[in-house]
CSV table of C-alpha atoms and ligand atoms in Angstrom, one decimal:
chain,number,residue,atom,x,y,z
A,3,UNK,CA,50.2,-73.8,7.6
A,4,UNK,CA,50.8,-71.1,10.3
A,5,UNK,CA,54.4,-70.1,11.0
A,6,UNK,CA,55.7,-68.1,13.9
A,7,UNK,CA,58.6,-65.9,12.9
A,8,UNK,CA,60.9,-64.8,15.7
A,9,UNK,CA,63.5,-62.1,15.6
A,10,UNK,CA,65.2,-62.0,19.0
A,11,UNK,CA,67.5,-59.1,20.0
A,12,UNK,CA,69.3,-58.7,23.2
A,13,UNK,CA,66.5,-56.9,25.0
A,14,UNK,CA,63.7,-57.2,22.5
A,15,UNK,CA,61.8,-59.9,20.6
A,16,UNK,CA,59.7,-59.2,17.5
A,17,UNK,CA,57.3,-61.8,16.1
A,18,UNK,CA,54.8,-62.4,13.4
A,19,UNK,CA,52.4,-65.3,13.0
A,20,UNK,CA,52.0,-65.8,9.3
A,21,UNK,CA,49.3,-67.7,7.6
A,22,UNK,CA,51.0,-69.3,4.6
A,23,UNK,CA,47.8,-69.7,2.6
A,24,UNK,CA,47.6,-65.9,2.3
A,25,UNK,CA,51.2,-65.1,3.2
A,26,UNK,CA,49.8,-62.4,5.5
A,27,UNK,CA,50.7,-61.8,9.2
A,28,UNK,CA,47.6,-62.6,11.2
A,29,UNK,CA,49.3,-61.3,14.4
A,30,UNK,CA,52.4,-59.4,15.1
A,31,UNK,CA,54.2,-57.5,17.8
A,32,UNK,CA,57.2,-57.2,20.0
A,33,UNK,CA,58.5,-57.4,23.5
A,34,UNK,CA,60.7,-54.6,24.7
A,35,UNK,CA,63.0,-54.2,27.7
A,36,UNK,CA,63.4,-57.9,28.3
A,37,UNK,CA,65.6,-58.3,31.4
A,38,UNK,CA,65.0,-54.7,32.4
A,39,UNK,CA,62.5,-52.7,34.5
A,40,UNK,CA,59.4,-51.7,32.7
A,41,UNK,CA,59.2,-54.5,30.1
A,42,UNK,CA,56.1,-54.6,27.9
A,43,UNK,CA,54.5,-56.5,25.0
A,44,UNK,CA,52.8,-54.7,22.1
A,45,UNK,CA,50.6,-57.2,20.3
A,46,UNK,CA,48.2,-56.8,17.4
A,47,UNK,CA,46.0,-59.7,16.6
A,48,UNK,CA,42.2,-59.6,16.7
A,49,UNK,CA,42.8,-56.5,18.8
A,50,UNK,CA,45.8,-54.3,19.6
A,51,UNK,CA,47.0,-54.3,23.2
A,52,UNK,CA,50.0,-53.3,25.2
A,53,UNK,CA,50.7,-55.7,28.1
A,54,UNK,CA,53.0,-54.5,30.8
A,55,UNK,CA,54.5,-57.5,32.6
A,56,UNK,CA,57.9,-58.4,34.0
A,57,UNK,CA,60.1,-60.3,31.5
A,58,UNK,CA,63.2,-61.4,33.3
A,59,UNK,CA,64.4,-63.3,30.2
A,60,UNK,CA,63.4,-64.4,26.7
A,61,UNK,CA,61.6,-67.5,27.9
A,62,UNK,CA,59.2,-65.2,29.8
A,63,UNK,CA,58.8,-63.1,26.8
A,64,UNK,CA,58.0,-66.0,24.5
A,65,UNK,CA,55.5,-67.3,27.1
A,66,UNK,CA,53.8,-63.9,27.0
A,67,UNK,CA,53.7,-63.9,23.2
A,68,UNK,CA,52.2,-67.3,23.1
A,69,UNK,CA,49.6,-66.3,25.7
A,70,UNK,CA,48.7,-63.3,23.6
A,71,UNK,CA,48.4,-65.5,20.4
A,72,UNK,CA,45.9,-67.8,22.1
A,73,UNK,CA,44.1,-65.2,24.2
A,74,UNK,CA,40.3,-65.3,23.7
A,75,UNK,CA,40.1,-61.5,23.2
A,76,UNK,CA,43.1,-60.4,21.2
A,77,UNK,CA,44.5,-63.8,20.1
A,78,UNK,CA,44.3,-65.4,16.7
A,79,UNK,CA,44.6,-69.1,17.4
A,80,UNK,CA,42.9,-71.3,19.9
A,81,UNK,CA,45.8,-73.5,20.9
A,82,UNK,CA,49.6,-73.5,20.6
A,83,UNK,CA,49.6,-76.6,18.5
A,84,UNK,CA,48.2,-74.6,15.6
A,85,UNK,CA,51.7,-73.1,15.2
A,86,UNK,CA,53.1,-75.6,12.6
A,87,UNK,CA,56.7,-74.3,12.8
A,88,UNK,CA,58.9,-71.5,14.0
A,89,UNK,CA,61.3,-69.6,11.8
A,90,UNK,CA,64.2,-67.8,13.6
A,91,UNK,CA,66.2,-64.9,12.2
A,92,UNK,CA,69.8,-65.7,12.9
A,93,UNK,CA,72.5,-63.1,12.2
A,94,UNK,CA,75.5,-65.2,11.3
A,95,UNK,CA,76.0,-68.4,9.4
A,96,UNK,CA,79.7,-68.0,9.3
A,97,UNK,CA,80.9,-70.2,6.4
A,98,UNK,CA,78.9,-73.1,7.7
A,99,UNK,CA,75.6,-72.6,6.0
A,100,UNK,CA,74.7,-71.1,2.6
A,101,UNK,CA,70.9,-71.4,3.1
A,102,UNK,CA,68.3,-71.8,5.8
A,103,UNK,CA,68.4,-75.0,7.8
A,104,UNK,CA,66.4,-77.1,10.2
A,105,UNK,CA,67.5,-76.3,13.7
A,106,UNK,CA,68.9,-79.5,15.1
A,107,UNK,CA,71.0,-79.7,18.2
A,108,UNK,CA,74.1,-80.0,16.0
A,109,UNK,CA,73.1,-76.9,13.9
A,110,UNK,CA,72.5,-74.9,17.1
A,111,UNK,CA,76.0,-75.9,18.3
A,112,UNK,CA,77.5,-74.7,15.1
A,113,UNK,CA,75.6,-71.4,15.4
A,114,UNK,CA,77.0,-71.1,19.0
A,115,UNK,CA,80.5,-71.6,17.6
A,116,UNK,CA,79.9,-68.6,15.3
A,117,UNK,CA,79.1,-66.3,18.2
A,118,UNK,CA,82.4,-64.6,18.1
A,119,UNK,CA,81.6,-63.3,14.6
A,120,UNK,CA,78.5,-61.5,15.9
A,121,UNK,CA,78.9,-61.2,19.6
A,122,UNK,CA,76.1,-58.6,20.0
A,123,UNK,CA,73.4,-60.4,18.1
A,124,UNK,CA,74.1,-64.2,17.9
A,125,UNK,CA,73.7,-64.9,21.6
A,126,UNK,CA,70.3,-63.1,21.6
A,127,UNK,CA,69.2,-65.1,18.5
A,128,UNK,CA,70.2,-68.3,20.3
A,129,UNK,CA,68.4,-67.3,23.5
A,130,UNK,CA,65.2,-66.9,21.4
A,131,UNK,CA,65.7,-70.4,20.0
A,132,UNK,CA,66.2,-72.1,23.4
A,133,UNK,CA,63.3,-70.1,24.9
A,134,UNK,CA,61.0,-71.5,22.1
A,135,UNK,CA,62.3,-75.0,22.7
A,136,UNK,CA,61.3,-74.7,26.3
A,137,UNK,CA,57.9,-73.2,25.8
A,138,UNK,CA,56.4,-74.5,22.6
A,139,UNK,CA,54.9,-78.0,22.3
A,140,UNK,CA,57.6,-80.6,21.9
A,141,UNK,CA,58.5,-81.5,18.4
A,142,UNK,CA,57.5,-78.1,16.9
A,143,UNK,CA,60.0,-77.8,14.0
A,144,UNK,CA,62.3,-74.8,14.0
A,145,UNK,CA,64.3,-73.3,11.2
A,146,UNK,CA,67.2,-70.9,11.2
A,147,UNK,CA,67.3,-68.2,8.5
A,148,UNK,CA,70.6,-66.4,8.3
A,149,UNK,CA,71.2,-62.7,7.5
A,150,UNK,CA,74.5,-63.7,5.8
A,151,UNK,CA,73.4,-66.7,3.8
A,152,UNK,CA,72.3,-65.0,0.6
A,153,UNK,CA,75.8,-63.4,0.3
A,154,UNK,CA,77.5,-66.8,0.4
A,155,UNK,CA,77.6,-66.7,-3.4
A,156,UNK,CA,80.1,-63.8,-3.5
A,157,UNK,CA,83.3,-64.7,-5.4
A,158,UNK,CA,86.4,-64.9,-3.3
A,159,UNK,CA,87.8,-61.7,-4.8
A,160,UNK,CA,84.8,-59.8,-3.3
A,161,UNK,CA,85.0,-61.3,0.1
A,162,UNK,CA,88.6,-61.6,1.1
A,163,UNK,CA,90.5,-58.6,2.4
A,164,UNK,CA,94.0,-57.6,1.3
A,165,UNK,CA,95.6,-59.0,4.4
A,166,UNK,CA,97.7,-62.1,4.9
A,167,UNK,CA,95.6,-64.9,3.5
A,168,UNK,CA,96.2,-67.0,6.6
A,169,UNK,CA,94.0,-64.6,8.6
A,170,UNK,CA,91.2,-65.5,6.3
A,171,UNK,CA,92.0,-69.2,6.5
A,172,UNK,CA,92.7,-69.3,10.3
A,173,UNK,CA,90.3,-66.8,11.6
A,174,UNK,CA,87.6,-66.5,8.9
A,175,UNK,CA,88.2,-62.8,8.6
A,176,UNK,CA,86.3,-61.9,5.4
A,177,UNK,CA,83.3,-60.0,4.1
A,178,UNK,CA,80.1,-61.8,5.0
A,179,UNK,CA,77.4,-59.1,4.3
A,180,UNK,CA,74.1,-58.8,6.1
A,181,UNK,CA,70.4,-58.0,5.4
A,182,UNK,CA,70.5,-61.1,3.1
A,183,UNK,CA,66.8,-61.9,3.4
A,184,UNK,CA,65.9,-58.4,2.4
A,185,UNK,CA,68.3,-58.2,-0.6
A,186,UNK,CA,67.0,-61.6,-1.7
A,187,UNK,CA,63.3,-60.7,-1.3
A,188,UNK,CA,63.4,-57.4,-3.1
A,189,UNK,CA,65.6,-58.7,-6.0
A,190,UNK,CA,63.2,-61.6,-6.5
A,191,UNK,CA,60.2,-59.2,-6.4
A,192,UNK,CA,62.0,-56.9,-8.9
A,193,UNK,CA,62.5,-59.8,-11.3
A,194,UNK,CA,58.8,-60.8,-11.0
A,195,UNK,CA,57.7,-57.2,-11.5
A,196,UNK,CA,59.8,-56.8,-14.6
A,197,UNK,CA,58.5,-60.1,-15.9
A,198,UNK,CA,62.0,-61.5,-16.3
A,199,UNK,CA,64.0,-64.4,-15.0
A,200,UNK,CA,66.4,-63.2,-12.2
A,201,UNK,CA,69.1,-65.1,-14.1
A,202,UNK,CA,69.0,-62.4,-16.8
A,203,UNK,CA,69.2,-59.4,-14.5
A,204,UNK,CA,71.9,-57.3,-13.0
A,205,UNK,CA,70.4,-55.5,-9.9
A,206,UNK,CA,71.7,-53.1,-7.3
A,207,UNK,CA,69.6,-53.3,-4.2
A,208,UNK,CA,69.8,-50.5,-1.7
A,209,UNK,CA,68.5,-51.5,1.8
A,210,UNK,CA,68.5,-48.2,3.5
A,211,UNK,CA,67.1,-48.3,7.1
A,212,UNK,CA,68.6,-47.9,10.6
A,213,UNK,CA,71.3,-50.1,9.3
A,214,UNK,CA,72.0,-49.8,5.6
A,215,UNK,CA,73.6,-52.0,3.0
A,216,UNK,CA,73.8,-52.1,-0.8
A,217,UNK,CA,74.3,-55.2,-2.8
A,218,UNK,CA,75.2,-56.2,-6.4
A,219,UNK,CA,73.0,-59.1,-7.5
A,220,UNK,CA,73.9,-60.7,-10.8
A,221,UNK,CA,71.8,-63.5,-12.2
A,222,UNK,CA,69.9,-63.8,-8.9
A,223,UNK,CA,73.1,-64.2,-6.9
A,224,UNK,CA,74.7,-61.8,-4.5
A,225,UNK,CA,78.2,-61.0,-6.0
A,226,UNK,CA,79.1,-58.1,-3.6
A,227,UNK,CA,77.7,-56.2,-0.7
A,228,UNK,CA,78.7,-53.1,1.2
A,229,UNK,CA,78.4,-54.5,4.8
A,230,UNK,CA,81.5,-56.3,5.6
A,231,UNK,CA,83.0,-58.5,8.4
A,232,UNK,CA,80.4,-56.9,10.7
A,233,UNK,CA,77.4,-54.6,10.1
A,234,UNK,CA,79.7,-51.6,10.8
A,235,UNK,CA,81.1,-51.6,7.2
A,236,UNK,CA,79.9,-50.0,4.1
A,237,UNK,CA,77.8,-46.8,3.8
A,238,UNK,CA,77.3,-44.5,6.8
A,239,UNK,CA,74.2,-45.4,8.9
A,240,UNK,CA,72.0,-43.9,11.6
A,241,UNK,CA,74.6,-44.3,14.3
A,242,UNK,CA,77.3,-46.4,12.6
A,243,UNK,CA,80.2,-44.9,10.8
A,244,UNK,CA,80.3,-47.2,7.8
A,245,UNK,CA,83.8,-47.8,6.3
A,246,UNK,CA,86.7,-45.8,7.6
A,247,UNK,CA,90.5,-45.9,7.3
A,248,UNK,CA,91.3,-48.5,10.0
A,249,UNK,CA,94.1,-46.4,11.3
A,250,UNK,CA,91.5,-44.0,12.7
A,251,UNK,CA,90.7,-46.6,15.4
A,252,UNK,CA,94.2,-46.2,17.0
A,253,UNK,CA,94.1,-42.4,16.6
A,254,UNK,CA,90.6,-42.2,18.2
A,255,UNK,CA,91.7,-44.4,21.1
A,256,UNK,CA,94.6,-42.1,21.8
A,257,UNK,CA,92.6,-38.9,21.5
A,258,UNK,CA,89.6,-40.1,23.6
A,259,UNK,CA,91.5,-42.4,25.9
A,260,UNK,CA,89.3,-45.3,24.6
A,261,UNK,CA,90.0,-49.0,24.8
A,262,UNK,CA,89.5,-50.7,21.4
A,263,UNK,CA,86.0,-51.9,22.4
A,264,UNK,CA,85.0,-48.4,23.6
A,265,UNK,CA,86.2,-47.1,20.3
A,266,UNK,CA,84.1,-49.7,18.4
A,267,UNK,CA,81.1,-48.8,20.6
A,268,UNK,CA,81.7,-45.1,19.6
A,269,UNK,CA,81.8,-46.1,15.9
A,270,UNK,CA,78.7,-48.3,16.2
A,271,UNK,CA,76.5,-46.1,18.5
A,272,UNK,CA,77.7,-42.5,18.4
A,273,UNK,CA,78.7,-42.0,14.8
A,274,UNK,CA,76.9,-42.2,11.4
A,275,UNK,CA,74.5,-39.4,10.5
A,276,UNK,CA,73.7,-39.0,14.2
A,277,UNK,CA,77.3,-38.2,15.1
A,278,UNK,CA,77.9,-36.1,12.0
A,279,UNK,CA,74.7,-34.0,12.4
A,280,UNK,CA,74.5,-33.8,16.2
A,281,UNK,CA,70.8,-33.9,15.5
A,282,UNK,CA,69.4,-37.4,15.2
A,283,UNK,CA,69.8,-40.8,13.5
A,284,UNK,CA,66.3,-40.4,12.1
A,285,UNK,CA,66.2,-39.1,8.5
A,286,UNK,CA,62.9,-37.3,9.1
A,287,UNK,CA,64.6,-35.2,11.8
A,288,UNK,CA,67.6,-34.6,9.6
A,289,UNK,CA,65.4,-33.4,6.7
A,290,UNK,CA,63.5,-31.1,9.0
A,291,UNK,CA,66.7,-29.6,10.5
A,292,UNK,CA,68.4,-29.3,7.1
A,293,UNK,CA,65.3,-27.4,5.9
A,294,UNK,CA,65.8,-24.9,8.7
A,295,UNK,CA,69.3,-24.3,7.6
A,296,UNK,CA,71.2,-26.7,9.9
A,297,UNK,CA,74.5,-27.2,8.0
A,298,UNK,CA,75.6,-30.4,9.8
A,299,UNK,CA,72.2,-32.0,9.2
A,300,UNK,CA,72.5,-31.2,5.5
A,301,UNK,CA,76.1,-32.4,5.5
A,302,UNK,CA,75.1,-35.8,7.1
A,303,UNK,CA,72.4,-36.3,4.4
A,304,UNK,CA,74.9,-35.4,1.7
A,305,UNK,CA,77.6,-37.7,3.0
A,306,UNK,CA,75.0,-40.5,3.2
A,307,UNK,CA,73.6,-40.1,-0.3
A,308,UNK,CA,77.1,-39.5,-1.8
A,309,UNK,CA,78.3,-42.8,-0.3
A,310,UNK,CA,75.2,-44.6,-1.6
A,311,UNK,CA,75.6,-43.1,-5.1
A,312,UNK,CA,79.2,-44.3,-5.2
A,313,UNK,CA,78.1,-47.9,-4.4
A,314,UNK,CA,75.5,-47.8,-7.2
A,315,UNK,CA,78.2,-46.8,-9.6
A,316,UNK,CA,80.8,-49.3,-8.2
A,317,UNK,CA,78.4,-52.2,-8.4
A,318,UNK,CA,77.3,-51.4,-11.9
A,319,UNK,CA,81.0,-51.5,-12.8
A,320,UNK,CA,81.5,-54.7,-10.9
A,321,UNK,CA,78.7,-56.4,-12.7
A,322,UNK,CA,79.5,-54.9,-16.1
A,323,UNK,CA,76.2,-53.2,-16.2
A,324,UNK,CA,72.9,-52.7,-14.4
A,325,UNK,CA,69.3,-53.3,-15.4
A,326,UNK,CA,67.6,-52.3,-12.2
A,327,UNK,CA,68.1,-50.3,-9.0
A,328,UNK,CA,65.9,-51.1,-6.0
A,329,UNK,CA,65.3,-49.0,-2.9
A,330,UNK,CA,63.9,-50.6,0.2
A,331,UNK,CA,63.6,-50.4,4.1
A,332,UNK,CA,62.6,-47.4,6.2
A,333,UNK,CA,64.6,-44.7,4.3
A,334,UNK,CA,64.6,-46.4,0.9
A,335,UNK,CA,60.8,-46.9,0.9
A,336,UNK,CA,59.8,-43.6,2.4
A,337,UNK,CA,62.4,-40.9,1.8
A,338,UNK,CA,61.9,-39.6,-1.7
A,339,UNK,CA,64.6,-36.9,-1.4
A,340,UNK,CA,67.3,-39.4,-0.3
A,341,UNK,CA,66.3,-41.6,-3.3
A,342,UNK,CA,66.5,-38.7,-5.6
A,343,UNK,CA,69.9,-37.6,-4.4
A,344,UNK,CA,71.3,-41.1,-4.8
A,345,UNK,CA,70.2,-41.6,-8.4
A,346,UNK,CA,70.1,-38.2,-9.9
A,347,UNK,CA,72.8,-37.3,-12.4
A,348,UNK,CA,73.3,-40.9,-13.3
A,349,UNK,CA,71.8,-40.5,-16.8
A,350,UNK,CA,75.3,-41.4,-18.2
A,351,UNK,CA,74.6,-44.9,-16.9
A,352,UNK,CA,71.1,-45.0,-18.3
A,353,UNK,CA,69.5,-44.3,-14.9
A,354,UNK,CA,66.8,-41.6,-15.1
A,355,UNK,CA,64.3,-41.0,-12.4
A,356,UNK,CA,60.8,-39.5,-12.8
A,357,UNK,CA,60.8,-36.8,-10.1
A,358,UNK,CA,57.0,-36.8,-9.8
A,359,UNK,CA,56.6,-40.6,-9.6
A,360,UNK,CA,59.4,-40.6,-7.0
A,361,UNK,CA,57.3,-38.4,-4.7
A,362,UNK,CA,54.2,-40.6,-4.9
A,363,UNK,CA,53.3,-42.9,-2.1
A,364,UNK,CA,52.3,-46.1,-3.6
A,365,UNK,CA,51.0,-49.3,-1.9
A,366,UNK,CA,53.3,-52.0,-3.1
A,367,UNK,CA,55.9,-51.6,-5.8
A,368,UNK,CA,56.6,-48.1,-7.2
A,369,UNK,CA,58.4,-47.8,-10.5
A,370,UNK,CA,60.0,-44.4,-10.3
A,371,UNK,CA,62.1,-44.6,-13.5
A,372,UNK,CA,61.5,-42.1,-16.2
A,373,UNK,CA,59.8,-43.5,-19.4
A,374,UNK,CA,63.1,-43.3,-21.3
A,375,UNK,CA,65.3,-44.7,-18.5
A,376,UNK,CA,67.2,-47.7,-19.7
A,377,UNK,CA,67.6,-48.9,-16.1
A,378,UNK,CA,64.5,-49.5,-14.1
A,379,UNK,CA,64.4,-47.8,-10.7
A,380,UNK,CA,61.9,-49.5,-8.3
A,381,UNK,CA,60.8,-48.9,-4.7
A,382,UNK,CA,59.9,-52.2,-3.2
A,383,UNK,CA,58.7,-52.7,0.4
A,384,UNK,CA,60.9,-55.4,2.0
A,385,UNK,CA,59.4,-58.3,3.9
A,386,UNK,CA,62.2,-60.2,5.7
A,387,UNK,CA,59.6,-62.1,7.9
A,388,UNK,CA,58.0,-63.5,4.8
A,389,UNK,CA,61.3,-64.8,3.5
A,390,UNK,CA,61.8,-66.5,6.9
A,391,UNK,CA,58.3,-68.0,6.8
A,392,UNK,CA,58.7,-69.2,3.2
A,393,UNK,CA,62.0,-70.9,3.9
A,394,UNK,CA,60.6,-72.4,7.1
A,395,UNK,CA,57.6,-73.7,5.2
A,396,UNK,CA,59.7,-75.3,2.5
A,397,UNK,CA,62.0,-77.1,4.9
A,398,UNK,CA,59.1,-78.3,7.1
A,399,UNK,CA,57.2,-79.6,4.0
A,400,UNK,CA,60.4,-81.4,3.0
A,401,UNK,CA,60.4,-83.1,6.4
A,402,UNK,CA,56.8,-84.4,5.9
A,403,UNK,CA,57.4,-85.6,2.3
B,14,ADP,P1,65.4,-51.2,11.0
B,14,ADP,O1,66.8,-51.3,10.4
B,14,ADP,O2,65.4,-50.9,12.4
B,14,ADP,O3,64.5,-52.2,10.5
B,14,ADP,P2,63.9,-49.4,9.2
B,14,ADP,O4,64.2,-50.1,7.9
B,14,ADP,O5,62.6,-49.5,9.8
B,14,ADP,O6,65.0,-49.8,10.3
B,14,ADP,O7,64.3,-47.9,9.0
B,14,ADP,C1,64.1,-47.0,10.0
B,14,ADP,C2,64.6,-45.6,9.6
B,14,ADP,O8,63.9,-45.2,8.4
B,14,ADP,C3,64.3,-44.5,10.6
B,14,ADP,O9,65.4,-44.3,11.5
B,14,ADP,C4,64.2,-43.3,9.7
B,14,ADP,O10,65.5,-42.7,9.5
B,14,ADP,C5,63.8,-43.8,8.3
B,14,ADP,N1,62.4,-43.5,8.0
B,14,ADP,C6,61.3,-44.2,8.4
B,14,ADP,N2,60.2,-43.5,7.9
B,14,ADP,C7,60.6,-42.5,7.2
B,14,ADP,C8,60.0,-41.5,6.4
B,14,ADP,N3,58.7,-41.4,6.3
B,14,ADP,N4,60.8,-40.5,5.9
B,14,ADP,C9,62.1,-40.6,6.0
B,14,ADP,N5,62.8,-41.5,6.7
B,14,ADP,C10,62.1,-42.5,7.3
C-alpha cells in the first residue's frame, strides 16, 4: 500500500509518499510560498528537483505534487491511482475525536467547526483536504490524523483551567496539547527499545523543535502536556513565549499600543529565544553567539533548558515516578548541550546521563543514560509522517475488510 501524507500549512504544503511494505518514504518534498510570488516545489523522488511554478492556491500545489510523483524522470509511480490513500495532518480535533478518522463530509464539517480553536492552522489543513478531493481520483480514501488526539486521555484535573467551569463547558476552554503524533511515536518506540510493554512505563517525552512541548505518558497514555489551549503555552520556543502571567497581555497592550491580536502575534512571532536573545530562533545560532560571549544568547538557552528541566521534574512528580526520558525533534535530536543542561543534576531522581554517549551522533535510537542510571534517557528521531501513514493504513484496511 502506498500512502500520501499531506501536511498543509497556510502558505506551504509538505508531503511524503510512503510505501507501507517498507514504511519508508519513496518521495518527499514541499511547496513553498503558495498564493505568493515566487512559489516553488522541492521534490525528491527518483531525482531531486526544484520546480518554480505559480501556485495561486493549494489545489495548484497538490496538482504540482502529483505531477512530480508521476513524472517519468523524477517521479516514483506511473499513475495517480497507485496512491491507495491520503493521510492528512490536522491540528485540532477539539473534543470531537480521540483518534484518527476517515474523512467523510460530516467529519470535515466537524473539523471546520473547530476552526476557532486553531484559526491559523485548521483552515490551511482543510484547504489541503479539499484540494486533494478535487485533484485525486474520485474515491481515494482520506484520513485525518489530529495533533491533539493523543492527549485526549488526559484526566480532567490536568486539562481544565482554574476559571469558572462554565467557560470550559460553554466554550471548551481547556488544555488540548499538540505534537500528539510525535509524543505517541517516540513513547511507543521507547517501549519497544526497552523491551517493555508501554503499559508498564512512565515516560517524559521532550519534543524540542521550532515548537516545543513536553508530555507525561503513563502506561502508554498522555496524562499531561505542556502546550495548552493553543501551541503558545508551555516551555519557551523559537519565537513563542511559552507560558506567561496572563496579566502581561494587558500590560503589553498598554505599553506598545497593541490590540489584543497584535499582542498575541508578538508573543507568537517575536518572543521566545529569538526575542530574548535578539540573535535568532535557531539554537545553532544561539550556541555560536553564546560561545562568543553574547550574554542574551546564553540567557535564552538557560531560560529554555531551565524551563524544560522543571517540566521533567514536574511530570515525574505528576506520574509518581519516571522510567524513561525521551528527547526528540530538531533540538532534542541534535543539540547535545541542550539535552545535557536539561537532565544534568537530576541524579536525585535517578537520572544520570553519559556525557560522551550524549555527544555521539547515532543513526536511530541513542541511549545516552549512564550505565548506573535508574532512568533511561533516550534520543529518538521522531516520525510524525509515519504515524499518519500507519493510522491511515489501518483505517483503510478496515474499510476493505
Ligand atoms: P519543526 O517544529 O519546524 O518541525 P524541527 O523539529 O525541525 O522544527 O526543529 C527545528 C529547530 O531545531 C531549528 O530551529 C534549530 O533550532 C534546531 N536544530 C536543528 N538542527 C540542529 C542542530 N544540529 N543543532 C542544534 N539545533 C538544531
